[in-house]
Amino acid sequence: MRRHTWRPLAWISPSVLLIVAVITLPAVRMAWTSLQSTDETGVGHGFAGLANYRRLFAEPALANVLSNTVVWVLLVVGGSIVIALGLAQLLNQRFFGRRLVRWALIVPWAASLVMTSTVWRYMLEGGNGIVNRFLMDLGVISAPVGWYQDPRYAFWSVVAVGIVVTVPFTTYVLLSGLQAIEPQVYEAGKMDGAGPWKAYRHITLPLLRPALVIATILVTIYVFNSFPVIWVITGSNPGNFSDTTVTWAYKIAFRQQLDTGEGAALSVFNVLLLIVVVLLYLRAVNADRDQQTRLGRTWAAVSEWFADRWGRGPQVRPVSPAPARTRRKIWPSLRPVVLPLAGLVVAVFFLAPYAVMFLASFKDGADLYAVPATYLPQHWVWSNWTNVWHVLPLTSLLRNSLIIAVASTVLVLVVAVPAAYYTARNRFTGRAAFLNLVLITQVLAPVALVVGLYQEVVYVHGVNQYWAIIVVNAAFNLAFVTWIMNGQFAGVDLAIEEAAMLEGLGPMRRMLRIMLPVVRPGLVTALVFTFIQVWNEFVISLTVFNDPTHGRVTLPVGIQQLVGLNQTNYQYLFVASLIATVPVVALFVAIERHLVGGLTAGSVK
């Protein structure tokens, strides 16, 4: 039923207020700051017009940073999509150990990027790095390489790590698309004589296109806004040879120049650039609409050329049926061996960094910095797991992260679930505008608005205060919970709610007593995913909740701040990382079957 009364406001206004207060106002404030003259403390001293933008575009490092950003996005997005297509196809097959392989992909997705980046930084060390030791044992290199220290290799090293940590999420989105394809379609293709490769090109890829578009858009946004990988691995290096516009904006505002005006100008540029990139991609791939742009027609022409080139059209020479019959006879006998072996290789590759982390947690200083690196501890130092509680303020770090994650999750559910329920079951004026507003917040990551967020938190005296970081984290996780719960509520049969209405239950009691039990799997997924996102959050905590003197530091920030010293005690950092990672991965595994469906559903509505 369509409603025009004030009642919808009671259901959606908390979400709107949270979005406006934590996302819209900081965005406006950031844009205004980019037009202000500011000092090193961030205080404005009057209108400066476009001076900050002129100073930004006159920076000698700008050309290199822009080039890095373009290459970073293209290579990480393109590489992860290509690899994920193959992995999704593998994981869509039935073979022994498939569940374990899927769980292996969960680990780098669920684990904090700060902790994953920390172990990669350790592995990429110069003389004592395990990567150098492995490549030298294989004979690939003859001498150690400073993978993240040397300007010649640093940027390419973080690109490689970026692809590795992006592939799991991309794979799961594409896997969900593959699982949505009906088996009967392939059966019809077989009856028409389509072999595996032909079926993949003419059946799988066209039907996978929606999931592929979603994956590319989400990954582009995610990669463009990526901060921890570059910051942890190369953030302490001098210069800007591995910076993207996101990390450079943070350095300008909070590290090097301490110029919030110029940092805000670059942040505004980042947001505009990201919006343009996403719009261009959508227009390019939307070849089915009535009026195509030149870019869309170009995309369609290139796609058609590749289709003809790879076998569609009269010029393709017919393939003898004999090799096809031979393959059909050989493959069934090889399949039980080849697929599990391929799955084992995938699982070992993605779990290898965490195996290194686990083994390094039992090493002493001599083992950690042995040249060449040692694969196994020479002396197993079990006391590292007890000493870590005295060497690091681990209790305080865990307590802070737990308080913030629990409180933020509760706040998100309290605000988002009622809004999701009401918008799913009712039509009212402003409904579409509200849902579009929620969708827009998925594009605006915290790192894109960090300058405006910091200024707003300072203005309300919320720096290093629990309530401030809890509210900010809740706002940036509101979109996912709203979308997944909206889809869950919309899928419930109307007859169930109509029966409750006949019994005299009002909307709130219907939601609490009838609807929530029905959508419990989706609710649990939203709860666990939000908790993990906040638990692993880094940029907000680094900026507005970072006071070691009074114990106001979260676990990811506490770990990152101990990296890059003269001699990092990696063994203790890895113990702390494992303590923080294992429960989170276990939670992620528990919701694995439900998570991707919610991600893809929320992205297309």
Short mmCIF file of N, CA, C and O in Angstrom, two decimals, residues 151-253:
data_model
loop_
_atom_site.label_atom_id
_atom_site.label_comp_id
_atom_site.label_asym_id
_atom_site.label_seq_id
_atom_site.Cartn_x
_atom_site.Cartn_y
_atom_site.Cartn_z
N PRO A 151 62.62 1.53 -4.76
CA PRO A 151 61.61 2.24 -5.57
C PRO A 151 61.29 1.56 -6.90
O PRO A 151 60.21 1.74 -7.45
N ARG A 152 62.22 0.75 -7.40
CA ARG A 152 61.97 0.07 -8.68
C ARG A 152 60.92 -1.03 -8.55
O ARG A 152 60.26 -1.39 -9.54
N TYR A 153 60.79 -1.59 -7.35
CA TYR A 153 59.90 -2.74 -7.17
C TYR A 153 58.74 -2.47 -6.21
O TYR A 153 57.79 -3.25 -6.17
N ALA A 154 58.82 -1.41 -5.42
CA ALA A 154 57.86 -1.21 -4.33
C ALA A 154 56.42 -1.16 -4.84
O ALA A 154 55.53 -1.84 -4.31
N PHE A 155 56.18 -0.33 -5.84
CA PHE A 155 54.80 -0.18 -6.32
C PHE A 155 54.27 -1.48 -6.90
O PHE A 155 53.12 -1.87 -6.65
N TRP A 156 55.09 -2.19 -7.67
CA TRP A 156 54.65 -3.45 -8.28
C TRP A 156 54.43 -4.52 -7.22
O TRP A 156 53.57 -5.40 -7.39
N SER A 157 55.15 -4.43 -6.12
CA SER A 157 54.95 -5.38 -5.03
C SER A 157 53.58 -5.18 -4.39
O SER A 157 52.86 -6.16 -4.12
N VAL A 158 53.20 -3.93 -4.14
CA VAL A 158 51.89 -3.70 -3.53
C VAL A 158 50.76 -4.01 -4.52
O VAL A 158 49.67 -4.41 -4.10
N VAL A 159 51.02 -3.85 -5.82
CA VAL A 159 50.02 -4.24 -6.81
C VAL A 159 49.77 -5.75 -6.73
O VAL A 159 48.62 -6.22 -6.74
N ALA A 160 50.85 -6.52 -6.64
CA ALA A 160 50.71 -7.97 -6.54
C ALA A 160 49.94 -8.37 -5.28
O ALA A 160 49.04 -9.21 -5.32
N VAL A 161 50.28 -7.75 -4.15
CA VAL A 161 49.56 -8.04 -2.90
C VAL A 161 48.11 -7.60 -3.02
O VAL A 161 47.19 -8.28 -2.55
N GLY A 162 47.87 -6.46 -3.67
CA GLY A 162 46.50 -5.98 -3.86
C GLY A 162 45.65 -6.97 -4.64
O GLY A 162 44.48 -7.20 -4.30
N ILE A 163 46.22 -7.58 -5.67
CA ILE A 163 45.48 -8.58 -6.44
C ILE A 163 45.17 -9.79 -5.57
O ILE A 163 44.04 -10.30 -5.58
N VAL A 164 46.16 -10.24 -4.80
CA VAL A 164 45.97 -11.43 -3.97
C VAL A 164 44.84 -11.23 -2.96
O VAL A 164 44.00 -12.11 -2.77
N VAL A 165 44.78 -10.06 -2.31
CA VAL A 165 43.78 -9.84 -1.28
C VAL A 165 42.41 -9.48 -1.86
O VAL A 165 41.40 -9.51 -1.15
N THR A 166 42.36 -9.13 -3.15
CA THR A 166 41.09 -8.77 -3.79
C THR A 166 40.42 -9.98 -4.43
O THR A 166 39.19 -10.01 -4.57
N VAL A 167 41.20 -10.96 -4.84
CA VAL A 167 40.66 -12.12 -5.55
C VAL A 167 39.57 -12.86 -4.76
O VAL A 167 38.54 -13.25 -5.34
N PRO A 168 39.71 -13.11 -3.45
CA PRO A 168 38.68 -13.90 -2.75
C PRO A 168 37.28 -13.29 -2.83
O PRO A 168 36.32 -13.99 -3.15
N PHE A 169 37.16 -12.00 -2.55
CA PHE A 169 35.85 -11.36 -2.64
C PHE A 169 35.28 -11.45 -4.05
O PHE A 169 34.12 -11.80 -4.26
N THR A 170 36.13 -11.14 -5.04
CA THR A 170 35.69 -11.19 -6.43
C THR A 170 35.24 -12.59 -6.82
O THR A 170 34.24 -12.78 -7.52
N THR A 171 35.97 -13.58 -6.36
CA THR A 171 35.63 -14.97 -6.67
C THR A 171 34.27 -15.34 -6.13
O THR A 171 33.46 -15.99 -6.81
N TYR A 172 33.97 -14.92 -4.91
CA TYR A 172 32.69 -15.27 -4.30
C TYR A 172 31.52 -14.59 -5.01
O TYR A 172 30.45 -15.18 -5.15
N VAL A 173 31.71 -13.37 -5.45
CA VAL A 173 30.63 -12.70 -6.19
C VAL A 173 30.36 -13.42 -7.51
O VAL A 173 29.21 -13.67 -7.88
N LEU A 174 31.43 -13.77 -8.22
CA LEU A 174 31.25 -14.48 -9.49
C LEU A 174 30.73 -15.90 -9.26
O LEU A 174 29.94 -16.41 -10.06
N LEU A 175 31.14 -16.52 -8.17
CA LEU A 175 30.64 -17.86 -7.85
C LEU A 175 29.14 -17.84 -7.62
O LEU A 175 28.41 -18.75 -8.05
N SER A 176 28.66 -16.80 -6.96
CA SER A 176 27.22 -16.69 -6.75
C SER A 176 26.48 -16.55 -8.07
O SER A 176 25.38 -17.07 -8.25
N GLY A 177 27.09 -15.83 -9.02
CA GLY A 177 26.49 -15.72 -10.34
C GLY A 177 26.46 -17.04 -11.08
O GLY A 177 25.47 -17.38 -11.74
N LEU A 178 27.52 -17.83 -10.98
CA LEU A 178 27.55 -19.14 -11.62
C LEU A 178 26.51 -20.08 -11.03
O LEU A 178 25.85 -20.83 -11.75
N GLN A 179 26.34 -20.02 -9.72
CA GLN A 179 25.39 -20.92 -9.07
C GLN A 179 23.94 -20.54 -9.38
O GLN A 179 23.04 -21.36 -9.18
N ALA A 180 23.73 -19.33 -9.87
CA ALA A 180 22.37 -18.91 -10.23
C ALA A 180 21.96 -19.39 -11.62
O ALA A 180 20.80 -19.28 -12.00
N ILE A 181 22.91 -19.92 -12.40
CA ILE A 181 22.60 -20.41 -13.74
C ILE A 181 21.97 -21.80 -13.64
O ILE A 181 22.53 -22.70 -13.01
N GLU A 182 20.82 -21.97 -14.27
CA GLU A 182 20.11 -23.23 -14.18
C GLU A 182 20.85 -24.34 -14.94
O GLU A 182 21.32 -24.11 -16.07
N PRO A 183 20.98 -25.53 -14.37
CA PRO A 183 21.66 -26.64 -15.07
C PRO A 183 21.00 -27.01 -16.39
O PRO A 183 21.65 -27.51 -17.30
N GLN A 184 19.66 -26.78 -16.48
CA GLN A 184 18.96 -27.14 -17.71
C GLN A 184 19.50 -26.38 -18.93
O GLN A 184 19.40 -26.87 -20.06
N VAL A 185 20.05 -25.19 -18.70
CA VAL A 185 20.60 -24.42 -19.81
C VAL A 185 21.77 -25.16 -20.44
O VAL A 185 21.91 -25.23 -21.66
N TYR A 186 22.62 -25.73 -19.59
CA TYR A 186 23.77 -26.47 -20.11
C TYR A 186 23.34 -27.77 -20.79
O TYR A 186 23.95 -28.20 -21.77
N GLU A 187 22.30 -28.39 -20.24
CA GLU A 187 21.79 -29.61 -20.87
C GLU A 187 21.29 -29.32 -22.28
O GLU A 187 21.53 -30.10 -23.21
N ALA A 188 20.61 -28.19 -22.43
CA ALA A 188 20.13 -27.80 -23.77
C ALA A 188 21.31 -27.54 -24.70
O ALA A 188 21.28 -27.88 -25.89
N GLY A 189 22.36 -26.93 -24.16
CA GLY A 189 23.56 -26.68 -24.96
C GLY A 189 24.22 -27.96 -25.42
O GLY A 189 24.70 -28.06 -26.56
N LYS A 190 24.27 -28.94 -24.54
CA LYS A 190 24.86 -30.23 -24.92
C LYS A 190 24.07 -30.89 -26.05
O LYS A 190 24.64 -31.49 -26.96
N MET A 191 22.76 -30.77 -25.96
CA MET A 191 21.92 -31.37 -27.00
C MET A 191 22.16 -30.69 -28.35
O MET A 191 22.01 -31.32 -29.40
N ASP A 192 22.57 -29.42 -28.32
CA ASP A 192 22.87 -28.71 -29.56
C ASP A 192 24.32 -28.91 -30.00
O ASP A 192 24.77 -28.28 -30.96
N GLY A 193 25.06 -29.74 -29.26
CA GLY A 193 26.43 -30.07 -29.66
C GLY A 193 27.49 -29.13 -29.12
O GLY A 193 28.62 -29.11 -29.61
N ALA A 194 27.18 -28.32 -28.11
CA ALA A 194 28.15 -27.38 -27.55
C ALA A 194 29.09 -28.10 -26.59
O ALA A 194 28.65 -28.76 -25.65
N GLY A 195 30.38 -27.99 -26.84
CA GLY A 195 31.38 -28.54 -25.94
C GLY A 195 31.61 -27.60 -24.77
O GLY A 195 31.00 -26.54 -24.66
N PRO A 196 32.54 -27.95 -23.86
CA PRO A 196 32.78 -27.13 -22.66
C PRO A 196 33.18 -25.69 -22.99
O PRO A 196 32.65 -24.75 -22.40
N TRP A 197 34.13 -25.51 -23.92
CA TRP A 197 34.60 -24.16 -24.22
C TRP A 197 33.50 -23.33 -24.90
O TRP A 197 33.30 -22.16 -24.60
N LYS A 198 32.78 -23.98 -25.84
CA LYS A 198 31.70 -23.28 -26.53
C LYS A 198 30.57 -22.93 -25.56
O LYS A 198 29.99 -21.84 -25.62
N ALA A 199 30.27 -23.85 -24.63
CA ALA A 199 29.24 -23.57 -23.64
C ALA A 199 29.65 -22.42 -22.72
O ALA A 199 28.83 -21.59 -22.34
N TYR A 200 30.94 -22.37 -22.40
CA TYR A 200 31.41 -21.30 -21.53
C TYR A 200 31.28 -19.93 -22.22
O TYR A 200 30.85 -18.95 -21.60
N ARG A 201 31.64 -19.89 -23.51
CA ARG A 201 31.60 -18.61 -24.22
C ARG A 201 30.19 -18.15 -24.52
O ARG A 201 29.88 -16.97 -24.44
N HIS A 202 29.31 -19.10 -24.88
CA HIS A 202 27.99 -18.72 -25.38
C HIS A 202 26.88 -18.89 -24.35
O HIS A 202 25.77 -18.41 -24.57
N ILE A 203 27.17 -19.56 -23.25
CA ILE A 203 26.15 -19.73 -22.20
C ILE A 203 26.59 -19.09 -20.89
O ILE A 203 25.93 -18.21 -20.37
N THR A 204 27.76 -19.52 -20.40
CA THR A 204 28.20 -19.06 -19.08
C THR A 204 28.47 -17.56 -19.06
O THR A 204 27.93 -16.84 -18.22
N LEU A 205 29.32 -17.10 -19.96
CA LEU A 205 29.70 -15.68 -19.92
C LEU A 205 28.51 -14.74 -20.12
O LEU A 205 28.37 -13.75 -19.38
N PRO A 206 27.61 -14.98 -21.09
CA PRO A 206 26.45 -14.08 -21.19
C PRO A 206 25.57 -14.08 -19.95
O PRO A 206 25.11 -13.04 -19.51
N LEU A 207 25.33 -15.27 -19.37
CA LEU A 207 24.48 -15.34 -18.18
C LEU A 207 25.21 -14.83 -16.94
O LEU A 207 24.58 -14.43 -15.96
N LEU A 208 26.53 -14.85 -16.96
CA LEU A 208 27.32 -14.36 -15.83
C LEU A 208 27.51 -12.85 -15.87
O LEU A 208 28.00 -12.26 -14.92
N ARG A 209 27.10 -12.23 -16.97
CA ARG A 209 27.37 -10.81 -17.14
C ARG A 209 26.85 -9.94 -15.99
O ARG A 209 27.57 -9.04 -15.53
N PRO A 210 25.62 -10.14 -15.48
CA PRO A 210 25.18 -9.30 -14.35
C PRO A 210 26.12 -9.39 -13.14
O PRO A 210 26.49 -8.37 -12.56
N ALA A 211 26.51 -10.62 -12.78
CA ALA A 211 27.43 -10.78 -11.65
C ALA A 211 28.79 -10.18 -11.97
O ALA A 211 29.45 -9.61 -11.10
N LEU A 212 29.21 -10.27 -13.22
CA LEU A 212 30.50 -9.72 -13.62
C LEU A 212 30.49 -8.20 -13.54
O LEU A 212 31.47 -7.58 -13.10
N VAL A 213 29.39 -7.60 -13.95
CA VAL A 213 29.26 -6.14 -13.85
C VAL A 213 29.29 -5.71 -12.38
O VAL A 213 29.99 -4.77 -12.00
N ILE A 214 28.52 -6.42 -11.55
CA ILE A 214 28.49 -6.09 -10.12
C ILE A 214 29.87 -6.23 -9.52
O ILE A 214 30.35 -5.35 -8.79
N ALA A 215 30.55 -7.34 -9.82
CA ALA A 215 31.88 -7.58 -9.27
C ALA A 215 32.84 -6.47 -9.69
O ALA A 215 33.61 -5.97 -8.87
N THR A 216 32.80 -6.09 -10.96
CA THR A 216 33.72 -5.07 -11.45
C THR A 216 33.46 -3.72 -10.79
O THR A 216 34.40 -3.01 -10.40
N ILE A 217 32.19 -3.36 -10.65
CA ILE A 217 31.87 -2.07 -10.01
C ILE A 217 32.31 -2.07 -8.55
O ILE A 217 32.98 -1.15 -8.08
N LEU A 218 31.93 -3.13 -7.82
CA LEU A 218 32.29 -3.19 -6.41
C LEU A 218 33.80 -3.22 -6.21
O LEU A 218 34.34 -2.55 -5.33
N VAL A 219 34.49 -4.01 -7.03
CA VAL A 219 35.95 -4.12 -6.89
C VAL A 219 36.63 -2.81 -7.27
O VAL A 219 37.62 -2.41 -6.65
N THR A 220 36.11 -2.13 -8.30
CA THR A 220 36.69 -0.83 -8.67
C THR A 220 36.59 0.17 -7.53
O THR A 220 37.56 0.87 -7.20
N ILE A 221 35.42 0.24 -6.90
CA ILE A 221 35.25 1.13 -5.76
C ILE A 221 36.17 0.73 -4.61
O ILE A 221 36.85 1.55 -4.00
N TYR A 222 36.21 -0.57 -4.34
CA TYR A 222 37.01 -1.09 -3.24
C TYR A 222 38.50 -0.82 -3.47
O TYR A 222 39.22 -0.37 -2.58
N VAL A 223 38.98 -1.10 -4.69
CA VAL A 223 40.40 -0.95 -4.99
C VAL A 223 40.80 0.52 -5.02
O VAL A 223 41.86 0.90 -4.51
N PHE A 224 39.96 1.35 -5.62
CA PHE A 224 40.28 2.78 -5.67
C PHE A 224 40.44 3.35 -4.27
O PHE A 224 41.34 4.15 -4.01
N ASN A 225 39.56 2.92 -3.35
CA ASN A 225 39.60 3.43 -1.98
C ASN A 225 40.55 2.65 -1.09
O ASN A 225 40.64 2.92 0.11
N SER A 226 41.26 1.66 -1.64
CA SER A 226 42.13 0.82 -0.83
C SER A 226 43.23 1.64 -0.18
O SER A 226 43.90 2.44 -0.84
N PHE A 227 43.42 1.42 1.11
CA PHE A 227 44.39 2.20 1.87
C PHE A 227 45.39 1.33 2.65
O PHE A 227 46.60 1.55 2.56
N PRO A 228 44.94 0.31 3.40
CA PRO A 228 45.87 -0.40 4.29
C PRO A 228 47.02 -1.10 3.58
O PRO A 228 48.14 -1.10 4.10
N VAL A 229 46.78 -1.73 2.42
CA VAL A 229 47.85 -2.48 1.76
C VAL A 229 49.03 -1.57 1.45
O VAL A 229 50.19 -1.87 1.80
N ILE A 230 48.76 -0.45 0.79
CA ILE A 230 49.84 0.47 0.42
C ILE A 230 50.43 1.13 1.65
O ILE A 230 51.65 1.27 1.78
N TRP A 231 49.57 1.50 2.61
CA TRP A 231 50.04 2.25 3.78
C TRP A 231 50.93 1.39 4.67
O TRP A 231 51.98 1.84 5.12
N VAL A 232 50.54 0.16 4.91
CA VAL A 232 51.31 -0.70 5.81
C VAL A 232 52.62 -1.14 5.18
O VAL A 232 53.66 -1.15 5.83
N ILE A 233 52.58 -1.50 3.90
CA ILE A 233 53.78 -2.04 3.27
C ILE A 233 54.78 -0.96 2.89
O ILE A 233 55.98 -1.10 3.14
N THR A 234 54.32 0.13 2.32
CA THR A 234 55.26 1.15 1.83
C THR A 234 55.02 2.53 2.43
O THR A 234 55.68 3.49 2.03
N GLY A 235 54.10 2.65 3.39
CA GLY A 235 53.76 3.97 3.92
C GLY A 235 54.91 4.66 4.63
O GLY A 235 54.98 5.90 4.68
N SER A 236 55.85 3.89 5.20
CA SER A 236 56.99 4.49 5.91
C SER A 236 58.15 4.81 4.98
O SER A 236 59.16 5.38 5.42
N ASN A 237 58.04 4.43 3.70
CA ASN A 237 59.11 4.74 2.74
C ASN A 237 59.12 6.23 2.44
O ASN A 237 58.07 6.87 2.37
N PRO A 238 60.29 6.81 2.22
CA PRO A 238 60.34 8.22 1.83
C PRO A 238 59.82 8.42 0.42
O PRO A 238 59.87 7.51 -0.42
N GLY A 239 59.30 9.60 0.14
CA GLY A 239 58.81 9.90 -1.20
C GLY A 239 57.41 9.38 -1.44
O GLY A 239 56.74 8.87 -0.54
N ASN A 240 56.99 9.50 -2.69
CA ASN A 240 55.62 9.11 -3.08
C ASN A 240 55.62 8.13 -4.24
O ASN A 240 54.64 8.05 -4.98
N PHE A 241 56.69 7.34 -4.38
CA PHE A 241 56.79 6.49 -5.57
C PHE A 241 55.81 5.33 -5.58
O PHE A 241 55.65 4.69 -6.61
N SER A 242 55.17 5.04 -4.45
CA SER A 242 54.17 3.96 -4.45
C SER A 242 52.80 4.45 -3.99
O SER A 242 51.91 3.64 -3.74
N ASP A 243 52.62 5.76 -3.88
CA ASP A 243 51.35 6.31 -3.41
C ASP A 243 50.32 6.34 -4.53
O ASP A 243 50.63 6.54 -5.71
N THR A 244 49.05 6.18 -4.14
CA THR A 244 47.92 6.52 -4.99
C THR A 244 47.32 7.82 -4.46
O THR A 244 47.76 8.35 -3.44
N THR A 245 46.30 8.33 -5.14
CA THR A 245 45.72 9.60 -4.69
C THR A 245 45.10 9.48 -3.29
O THR A 245 45.04 10.46 -2.56
N VAL A 246 44.66 8.27 -2.91
CA VAL A 246 44.04 8.08 -1.60
C VAL A 246 45.09 8.18 -0.49
O VAL A 246 44.92 8.90 0.49
N THR A 247 46.19 7.43 -0.62
CA THR A 247 47.22 7.48 0.41
C THR A 247 47.94 8.83 0.42
O THR A 247 48.32 9.33 1.48
N TRP A 248 48.10 9.43 -0.75
CA TRP A 248 48.77 10.73 -0.81
C TRP A 248 47.92 11.81 -0.15
O TRP A 248 48.44 12.69 0.53
N ALA A 249 46.60 11.76 -0.34
CA ALA A 249 45.73 12.73 0.31
C ALA A 249 45.88 12.64 1.83
O ALA A 249 45.90 13.67 2.53
N TYR A 250 45.98 11.43 2.36
CA TYR A 250 46.15 11.27 3.81
C TYR A 250 47.50 11.84 4.25
O TYR A 250 47.59 12.50 5.30
N LYS A 251 48.55 11.61 3.47
CA LYS A 251 49.87 12.16 3.83
C LYS A 251 49.86 13.69 3.80
O LYS A 251 50.44 14.34 4.67
N ILE A 252 49.21 14.25 2.79
CA ILE A 252 49.16 15.71 2.70
C ILE A 252 48.44 16.31 3.90
O ILE A 252 48.89 17.30 4.49
N ALA A 253 47.33 15.69 4.30
CA ALA A 253 46.51 16.26 5.37
C ALA A 253 47.06 15.97 6.76
O ALA A 253 46.97 16.83 7.65
#
